[in-house]
PDB file of C-alpha atoms in Angstrom:
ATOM      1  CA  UNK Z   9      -8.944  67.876  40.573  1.00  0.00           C
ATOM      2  CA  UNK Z  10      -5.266  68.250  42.057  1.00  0.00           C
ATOM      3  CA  UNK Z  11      -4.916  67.312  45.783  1.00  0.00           C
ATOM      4  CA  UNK Z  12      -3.014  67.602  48.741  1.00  0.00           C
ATOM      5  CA  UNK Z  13      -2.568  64.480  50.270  1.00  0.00           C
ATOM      6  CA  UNK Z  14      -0.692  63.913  53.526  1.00  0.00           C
ATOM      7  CA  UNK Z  15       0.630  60.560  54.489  1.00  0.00           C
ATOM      8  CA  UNK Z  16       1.594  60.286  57.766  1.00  0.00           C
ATOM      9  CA  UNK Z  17       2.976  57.671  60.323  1.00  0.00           C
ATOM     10  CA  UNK Z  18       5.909  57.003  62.743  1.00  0.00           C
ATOM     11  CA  UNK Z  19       9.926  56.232  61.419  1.00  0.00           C
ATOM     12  CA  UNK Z  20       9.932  52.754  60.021  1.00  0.00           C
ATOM     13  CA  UNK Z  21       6.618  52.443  58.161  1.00  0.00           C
ATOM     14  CA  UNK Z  22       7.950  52.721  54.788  1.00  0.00           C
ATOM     15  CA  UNK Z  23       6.966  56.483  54.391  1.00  0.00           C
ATOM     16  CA  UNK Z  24       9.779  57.314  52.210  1.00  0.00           C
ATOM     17  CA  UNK Z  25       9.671  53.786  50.351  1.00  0.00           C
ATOM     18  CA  UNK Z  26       6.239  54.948  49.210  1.00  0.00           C
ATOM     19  CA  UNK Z  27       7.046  58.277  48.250  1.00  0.00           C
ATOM     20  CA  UNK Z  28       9.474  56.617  45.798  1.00  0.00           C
ATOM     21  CA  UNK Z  29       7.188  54.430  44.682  1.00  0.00           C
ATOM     22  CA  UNK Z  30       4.299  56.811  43.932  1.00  0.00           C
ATOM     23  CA  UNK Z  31       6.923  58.793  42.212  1.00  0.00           C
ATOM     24  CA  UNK Z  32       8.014  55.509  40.026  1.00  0.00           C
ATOM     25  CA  UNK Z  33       4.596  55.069  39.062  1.00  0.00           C
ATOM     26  CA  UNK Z  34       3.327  58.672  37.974  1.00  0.00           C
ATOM     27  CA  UNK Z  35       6.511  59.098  36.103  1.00  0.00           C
ATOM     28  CA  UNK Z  36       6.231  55.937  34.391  1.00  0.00           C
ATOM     29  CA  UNK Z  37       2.247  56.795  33.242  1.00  0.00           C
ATOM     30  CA  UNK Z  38       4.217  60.320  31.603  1.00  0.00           C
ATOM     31  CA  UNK Z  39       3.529  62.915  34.614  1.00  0.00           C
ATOM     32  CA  UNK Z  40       6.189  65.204  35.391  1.00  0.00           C
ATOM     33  CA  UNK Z  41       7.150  65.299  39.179  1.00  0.00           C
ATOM     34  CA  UNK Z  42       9.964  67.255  41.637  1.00  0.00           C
ATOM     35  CA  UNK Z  43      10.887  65.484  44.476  1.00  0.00           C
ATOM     36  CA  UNK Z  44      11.588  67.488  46.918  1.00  0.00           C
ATOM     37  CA  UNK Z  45      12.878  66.628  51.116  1.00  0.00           C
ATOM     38  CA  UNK Z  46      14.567  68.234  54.203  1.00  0.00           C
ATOM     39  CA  UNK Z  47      17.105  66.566  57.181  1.00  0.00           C
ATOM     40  CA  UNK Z  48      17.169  63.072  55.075  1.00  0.00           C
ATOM     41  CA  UNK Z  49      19.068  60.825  56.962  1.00  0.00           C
ATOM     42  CA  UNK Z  50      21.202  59.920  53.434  1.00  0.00           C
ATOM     43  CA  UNK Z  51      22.572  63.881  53.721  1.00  0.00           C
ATOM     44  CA  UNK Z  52      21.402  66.911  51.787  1.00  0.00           C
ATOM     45  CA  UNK Z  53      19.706  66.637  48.085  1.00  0.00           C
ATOM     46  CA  UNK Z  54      18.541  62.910  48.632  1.00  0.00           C
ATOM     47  CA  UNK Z  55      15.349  61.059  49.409  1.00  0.00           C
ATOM     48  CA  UNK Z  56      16.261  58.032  50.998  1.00  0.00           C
ATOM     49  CA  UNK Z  57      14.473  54.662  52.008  1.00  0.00           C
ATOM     50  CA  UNK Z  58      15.853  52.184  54.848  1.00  0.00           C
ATOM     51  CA  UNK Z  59      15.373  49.436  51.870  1.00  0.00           C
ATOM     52  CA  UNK Z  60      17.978  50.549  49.955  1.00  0.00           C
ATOM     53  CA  UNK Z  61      16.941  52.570  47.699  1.00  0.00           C
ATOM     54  CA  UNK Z  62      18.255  56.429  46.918  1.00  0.00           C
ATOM     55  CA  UNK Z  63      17.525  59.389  44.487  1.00  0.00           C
ATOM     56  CA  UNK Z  64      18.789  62.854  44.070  1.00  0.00           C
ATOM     57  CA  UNK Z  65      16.119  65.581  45.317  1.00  0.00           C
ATOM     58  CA  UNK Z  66      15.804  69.267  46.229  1.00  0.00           C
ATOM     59  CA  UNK Z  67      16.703  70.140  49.562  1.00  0.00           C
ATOM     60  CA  UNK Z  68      14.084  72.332  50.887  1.00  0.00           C
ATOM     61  CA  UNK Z  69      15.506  75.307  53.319  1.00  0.00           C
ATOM     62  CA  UNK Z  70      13.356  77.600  55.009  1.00  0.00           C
ATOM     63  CA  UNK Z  71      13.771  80.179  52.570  1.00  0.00           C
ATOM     64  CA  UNK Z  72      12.183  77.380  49.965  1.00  0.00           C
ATOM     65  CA  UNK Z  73       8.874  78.913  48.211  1.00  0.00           C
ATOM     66  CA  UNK Z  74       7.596  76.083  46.615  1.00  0.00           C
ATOM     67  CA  UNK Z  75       5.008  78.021  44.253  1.00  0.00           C
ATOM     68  CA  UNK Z  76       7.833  79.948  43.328  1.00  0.00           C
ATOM     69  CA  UNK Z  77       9.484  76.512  42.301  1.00  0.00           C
ATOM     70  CA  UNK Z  78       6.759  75.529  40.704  1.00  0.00           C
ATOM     71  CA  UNK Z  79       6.377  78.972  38.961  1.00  0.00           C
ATOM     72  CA  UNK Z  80       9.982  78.571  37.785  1.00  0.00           C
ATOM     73  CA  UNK Z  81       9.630  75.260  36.189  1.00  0.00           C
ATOM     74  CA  UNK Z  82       6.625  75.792  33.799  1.00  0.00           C
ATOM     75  CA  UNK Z  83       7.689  79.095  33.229  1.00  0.00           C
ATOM     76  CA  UNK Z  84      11.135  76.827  31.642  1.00  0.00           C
ATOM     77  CA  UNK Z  85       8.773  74.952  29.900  1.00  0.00           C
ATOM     78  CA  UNK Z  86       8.470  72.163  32.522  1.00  0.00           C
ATOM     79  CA  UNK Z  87       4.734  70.556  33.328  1.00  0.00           C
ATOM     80  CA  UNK Z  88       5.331  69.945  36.570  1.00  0.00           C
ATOM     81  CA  UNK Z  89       2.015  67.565  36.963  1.00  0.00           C
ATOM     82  CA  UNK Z  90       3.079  66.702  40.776  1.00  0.00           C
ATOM     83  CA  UNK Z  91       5.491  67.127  43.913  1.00  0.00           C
ATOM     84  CA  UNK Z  92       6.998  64.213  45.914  1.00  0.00           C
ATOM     85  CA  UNK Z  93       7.487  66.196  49.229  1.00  0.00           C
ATOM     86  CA  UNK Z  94       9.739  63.978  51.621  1.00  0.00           C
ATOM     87  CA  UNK Z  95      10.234  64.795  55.607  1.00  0.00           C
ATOM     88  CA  UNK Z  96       7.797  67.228  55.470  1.00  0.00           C
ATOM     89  CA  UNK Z  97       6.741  67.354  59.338  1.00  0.00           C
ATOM     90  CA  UNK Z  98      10.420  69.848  58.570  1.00  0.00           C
ATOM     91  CA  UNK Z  99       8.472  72.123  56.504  1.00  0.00           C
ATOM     92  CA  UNK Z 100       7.832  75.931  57.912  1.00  0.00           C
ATOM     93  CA  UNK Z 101       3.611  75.997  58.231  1.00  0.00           C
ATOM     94  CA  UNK Z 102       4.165  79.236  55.562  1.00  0.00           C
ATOM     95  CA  UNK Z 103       5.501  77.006  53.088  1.00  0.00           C
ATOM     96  CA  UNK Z 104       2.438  74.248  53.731  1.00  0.00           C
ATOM     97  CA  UNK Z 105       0.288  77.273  52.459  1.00  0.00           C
ATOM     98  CA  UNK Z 106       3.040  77.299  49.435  1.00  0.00           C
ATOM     99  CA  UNK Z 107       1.616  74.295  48.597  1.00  0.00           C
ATOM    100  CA  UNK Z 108      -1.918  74.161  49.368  1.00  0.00           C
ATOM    101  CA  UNK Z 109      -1.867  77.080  46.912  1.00  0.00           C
ATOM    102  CA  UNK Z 110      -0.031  74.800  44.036  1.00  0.00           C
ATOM    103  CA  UNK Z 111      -2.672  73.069  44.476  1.00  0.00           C
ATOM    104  CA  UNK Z 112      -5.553  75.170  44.474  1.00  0.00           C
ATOM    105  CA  UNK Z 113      -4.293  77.729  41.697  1.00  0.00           C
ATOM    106  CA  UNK Z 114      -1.697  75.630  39.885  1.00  0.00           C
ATOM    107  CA  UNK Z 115      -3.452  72.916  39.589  1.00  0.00           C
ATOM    108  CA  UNK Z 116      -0.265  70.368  40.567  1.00  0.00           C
ATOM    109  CA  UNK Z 117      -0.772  67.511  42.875  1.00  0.00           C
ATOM    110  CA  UNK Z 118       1.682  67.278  46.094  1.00  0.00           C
ATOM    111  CA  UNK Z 119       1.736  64.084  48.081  1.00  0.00           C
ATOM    112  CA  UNK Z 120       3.753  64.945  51.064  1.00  0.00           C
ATOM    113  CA  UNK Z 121       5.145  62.667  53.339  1.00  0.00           C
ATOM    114  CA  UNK Z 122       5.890  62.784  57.216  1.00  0.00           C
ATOM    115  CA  UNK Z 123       6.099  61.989  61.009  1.00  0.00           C
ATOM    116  CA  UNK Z 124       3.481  64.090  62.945  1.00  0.00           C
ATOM    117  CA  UNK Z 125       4.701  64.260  66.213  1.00  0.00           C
ATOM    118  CA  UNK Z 126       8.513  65.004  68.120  1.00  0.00           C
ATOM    119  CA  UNK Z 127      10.503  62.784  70.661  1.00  0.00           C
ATOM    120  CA  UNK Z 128       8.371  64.729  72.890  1.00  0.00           C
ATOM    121  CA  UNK Z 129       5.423  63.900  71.329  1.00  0.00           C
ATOM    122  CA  UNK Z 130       4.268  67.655  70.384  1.00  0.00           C
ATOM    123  CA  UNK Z 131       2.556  67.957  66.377  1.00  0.00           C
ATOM    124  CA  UNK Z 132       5.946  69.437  63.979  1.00  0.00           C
ATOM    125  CA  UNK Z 133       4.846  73.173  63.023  1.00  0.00           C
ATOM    126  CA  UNK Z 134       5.064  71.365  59.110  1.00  0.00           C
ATOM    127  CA  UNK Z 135       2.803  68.223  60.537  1.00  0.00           C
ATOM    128  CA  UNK Z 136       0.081  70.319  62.323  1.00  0.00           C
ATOM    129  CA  UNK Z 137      -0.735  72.642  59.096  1.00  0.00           C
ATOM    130  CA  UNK Z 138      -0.624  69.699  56.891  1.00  0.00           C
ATOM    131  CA  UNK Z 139      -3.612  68.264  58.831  1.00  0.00           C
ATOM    132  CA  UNK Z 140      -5.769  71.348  58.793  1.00  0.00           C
ATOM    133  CA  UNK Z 141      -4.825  72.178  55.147  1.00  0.00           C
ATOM    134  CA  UNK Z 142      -4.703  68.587  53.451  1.00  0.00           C
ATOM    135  CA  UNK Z 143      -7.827  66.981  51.128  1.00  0.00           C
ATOM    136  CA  UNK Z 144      -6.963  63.564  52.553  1.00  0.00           C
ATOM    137  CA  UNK Z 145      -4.624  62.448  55.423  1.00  0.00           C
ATOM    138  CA  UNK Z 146      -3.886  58.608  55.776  1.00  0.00           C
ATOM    139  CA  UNK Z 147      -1.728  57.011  58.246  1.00  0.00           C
ATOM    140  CA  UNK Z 148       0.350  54.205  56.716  1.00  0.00           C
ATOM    141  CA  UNK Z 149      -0.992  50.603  57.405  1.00  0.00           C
ATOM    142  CA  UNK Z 150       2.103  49.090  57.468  1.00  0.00           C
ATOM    143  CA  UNK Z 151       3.237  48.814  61.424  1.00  0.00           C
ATOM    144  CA  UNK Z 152       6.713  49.604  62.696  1.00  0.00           C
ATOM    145  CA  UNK Z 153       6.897  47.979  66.001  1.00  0.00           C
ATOM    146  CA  UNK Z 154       8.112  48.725  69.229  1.00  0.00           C
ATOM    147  CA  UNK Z 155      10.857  46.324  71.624  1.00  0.00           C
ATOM    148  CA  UNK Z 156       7.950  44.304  72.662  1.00  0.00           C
ATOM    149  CA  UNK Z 157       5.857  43.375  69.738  1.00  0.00           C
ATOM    150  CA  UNK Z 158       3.727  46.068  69.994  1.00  0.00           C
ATOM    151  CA  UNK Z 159       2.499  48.662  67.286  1.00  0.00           C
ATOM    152  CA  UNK Z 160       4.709  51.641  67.417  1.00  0.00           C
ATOM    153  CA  UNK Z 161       2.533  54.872  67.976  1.00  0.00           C
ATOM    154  CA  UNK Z 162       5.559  57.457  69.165  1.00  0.00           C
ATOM    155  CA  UNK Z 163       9.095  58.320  68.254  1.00  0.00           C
ATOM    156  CA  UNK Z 164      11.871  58.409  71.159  1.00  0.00           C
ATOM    157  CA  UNK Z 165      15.078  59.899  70.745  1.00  0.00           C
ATOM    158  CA  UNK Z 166      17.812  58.407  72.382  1.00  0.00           C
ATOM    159  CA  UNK Z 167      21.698  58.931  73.720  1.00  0.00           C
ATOM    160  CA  UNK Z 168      23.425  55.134  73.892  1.00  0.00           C
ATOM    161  CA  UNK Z 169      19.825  53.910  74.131  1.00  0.00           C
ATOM    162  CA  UNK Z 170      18.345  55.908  76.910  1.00  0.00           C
ATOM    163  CA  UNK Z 171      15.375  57.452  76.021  1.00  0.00           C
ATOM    164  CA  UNK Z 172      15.829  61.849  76.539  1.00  0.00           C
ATOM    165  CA  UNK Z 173      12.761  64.172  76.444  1.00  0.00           C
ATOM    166  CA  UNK Z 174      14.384  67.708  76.659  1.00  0.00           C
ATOM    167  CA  UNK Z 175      16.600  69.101  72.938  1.00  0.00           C
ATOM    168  CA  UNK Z 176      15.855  70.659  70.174  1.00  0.00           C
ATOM    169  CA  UNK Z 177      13.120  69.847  68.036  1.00  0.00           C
ATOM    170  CA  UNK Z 178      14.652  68.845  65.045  1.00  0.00           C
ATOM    171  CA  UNK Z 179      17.975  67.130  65.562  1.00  0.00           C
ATOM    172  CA  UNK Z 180      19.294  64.704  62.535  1.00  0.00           C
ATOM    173  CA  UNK Z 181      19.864  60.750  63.670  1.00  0.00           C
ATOM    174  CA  UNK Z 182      18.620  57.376  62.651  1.00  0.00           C
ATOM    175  CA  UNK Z 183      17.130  54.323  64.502  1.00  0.00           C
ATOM    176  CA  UNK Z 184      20.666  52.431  63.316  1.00  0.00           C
ATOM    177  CA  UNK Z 185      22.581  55.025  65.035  1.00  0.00           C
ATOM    178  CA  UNK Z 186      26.083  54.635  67.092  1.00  0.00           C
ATOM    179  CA  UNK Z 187      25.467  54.055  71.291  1.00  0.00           C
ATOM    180  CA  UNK Z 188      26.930  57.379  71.692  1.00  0.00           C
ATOM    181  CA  UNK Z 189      25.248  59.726  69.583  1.00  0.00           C
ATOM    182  CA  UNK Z 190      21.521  60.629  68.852  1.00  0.00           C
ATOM    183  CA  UNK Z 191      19.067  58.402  67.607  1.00  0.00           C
ATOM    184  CA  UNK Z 192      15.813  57.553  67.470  1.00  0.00           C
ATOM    185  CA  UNK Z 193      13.660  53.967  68.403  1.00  0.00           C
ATOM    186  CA  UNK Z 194       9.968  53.752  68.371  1.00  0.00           C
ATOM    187  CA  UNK Z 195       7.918  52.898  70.781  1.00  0.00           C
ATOM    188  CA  UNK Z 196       4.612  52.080  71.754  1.00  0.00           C
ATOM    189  CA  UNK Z 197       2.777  54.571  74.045  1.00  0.00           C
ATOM    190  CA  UNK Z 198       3.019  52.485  76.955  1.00  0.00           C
ATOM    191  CA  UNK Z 199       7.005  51.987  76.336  1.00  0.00           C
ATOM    192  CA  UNK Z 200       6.988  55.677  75.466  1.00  0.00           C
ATOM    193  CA  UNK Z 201       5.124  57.167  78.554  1.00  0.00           C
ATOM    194  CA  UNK Z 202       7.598  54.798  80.983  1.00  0.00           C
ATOM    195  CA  UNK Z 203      11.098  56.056  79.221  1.00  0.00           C
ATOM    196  CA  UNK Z 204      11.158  52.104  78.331  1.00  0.00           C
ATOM    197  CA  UNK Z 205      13.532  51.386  75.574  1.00  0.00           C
ATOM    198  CA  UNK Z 206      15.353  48.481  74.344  1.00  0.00           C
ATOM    199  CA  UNK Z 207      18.389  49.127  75.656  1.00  0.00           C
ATOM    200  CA  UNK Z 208      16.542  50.082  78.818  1.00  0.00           C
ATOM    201  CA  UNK Z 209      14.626  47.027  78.942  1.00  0.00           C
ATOM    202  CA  UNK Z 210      17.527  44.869  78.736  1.00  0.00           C
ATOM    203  CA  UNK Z 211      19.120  46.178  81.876  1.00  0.00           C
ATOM    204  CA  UNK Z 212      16.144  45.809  83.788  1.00  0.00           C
ATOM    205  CA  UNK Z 213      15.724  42.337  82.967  1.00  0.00           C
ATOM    206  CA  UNK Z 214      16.084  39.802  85.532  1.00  0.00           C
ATOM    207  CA  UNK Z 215      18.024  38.005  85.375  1.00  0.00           C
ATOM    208  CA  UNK Z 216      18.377  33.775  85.560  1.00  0.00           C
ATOM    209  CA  UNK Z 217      19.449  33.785  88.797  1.00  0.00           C
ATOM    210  CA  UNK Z 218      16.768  36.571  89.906  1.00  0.00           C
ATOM    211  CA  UNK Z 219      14.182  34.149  88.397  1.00  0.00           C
ATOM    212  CA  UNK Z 220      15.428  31.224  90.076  1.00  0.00           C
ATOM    213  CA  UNK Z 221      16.857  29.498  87.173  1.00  0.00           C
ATOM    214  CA  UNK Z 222      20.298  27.531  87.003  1.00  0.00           C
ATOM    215  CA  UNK Z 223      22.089  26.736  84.528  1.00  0.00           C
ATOM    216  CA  UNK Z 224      22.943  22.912  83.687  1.00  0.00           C
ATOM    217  CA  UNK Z 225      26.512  22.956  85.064  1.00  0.00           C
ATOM    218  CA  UNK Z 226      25.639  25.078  88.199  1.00  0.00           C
ATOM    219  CA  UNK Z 227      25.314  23.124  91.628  1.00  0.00           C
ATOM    220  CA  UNK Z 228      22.281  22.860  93.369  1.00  0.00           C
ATOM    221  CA  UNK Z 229      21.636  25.043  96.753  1.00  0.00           C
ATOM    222  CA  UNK Z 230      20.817  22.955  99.786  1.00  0.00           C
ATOM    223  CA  UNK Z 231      18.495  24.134 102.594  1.00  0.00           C
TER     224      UNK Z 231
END
């Protein structure tokens, strides 16, 4: 039985690493797969992994219709046995349907891959039919972290490091991304909820002379 599985879990779990890697290993046992992705922070036609690692894919645009690509392929020739679908928390929730009917009358697995909720930390339209329409959802088990140690649970975006809640929904950047333009840091809820991020937490540190600390060199007050 074909399925629509949806893996799910905030930037720097290794999402994308794994939807290389399941690709890797279901072409290797003979399947035939089409990757496919949206907004990828390596530009337009590529799935991309913070590891390193890069392949060409198709960009999907809102007028994609994925069982039309699908459709199109066998109709070539192709046997089109699964889809790697990268970023998908992009998708339109029409073209989620797409491809919970590839699944259901097509017969052609899709393992789809995304972030489930905004800076703001509201479900992506792609994200929120995913989880009512997918056979299995799992949430990655490896942990991005936030500034403190902490497990990561929410995505921030950020302008020089300062965490902003009001924008756009879906605005391109990356967690290694210049001071002054858009990027993104995770966070854990706490962190999240207080507008805490690193940069943020550095400037409110105290700082050795707030804690009462001196440095070897520094003379000694006297009452």
């Amino acid at each position: 039985m074909a399925e629509l599985a949806f893996f799910s879990g905030t930037m720097d779990c290794g999402k994308s690493t794994l939807a290389l890697q399941m690709h890797h290993n279901h072409e290797a046992r003979g399947r035939d797969g089409v990757l496919f992705t949206r907004n990828d922070r390596a530009g337009a036609a590529r799935l991309s992994s913070r590891l390193g690692l890069s392949v060409d894919a198709h960009e999907v645009a809102d007028t994609t219709d994925f069982w039309a690509e699908v459709v199109a392929r066998r109709t070539r020739g192709r046997a089109v046995d699964y889809l790697i679908c990268d970023e998908a928390q992009f998708y339109t929730a029409e073209q989620v349907d797409q491809l919970a009917a590839v699944v259901d009358e097509l017969g052609v697995d899709v393992f789809a891959f995304g972030i489930t909720t905004d800076f703001r930390t509201r479900l992506f339209p792609g994200s929120a039919r995913l989880v009512e329409l997918a056979d299995r959802v799992e949430v990655l088990q490896v942990r991005a972290l936030c500034w403190c140690g902490e497990r990561a649970t929410h995505n921030a975006r950020t302008v020089g490091g300062v965490m902003v809640v009001e924008g756009e929904q879906v605005v391109v950047g990356d967690v290694e991304a210049d001071a002054d333009t858009v990027g993104y840091e995770v966070l854990c809820r706490r962190h999240h909820r207080h507008r805490l991020t690193a940069v943020s937490a550095r400037a409110a540190s105290p700082s050795p002379q707030t804690l009462g600390v001196l440095a070897d060199d520094a003379p000694a007050a006297h009452a």
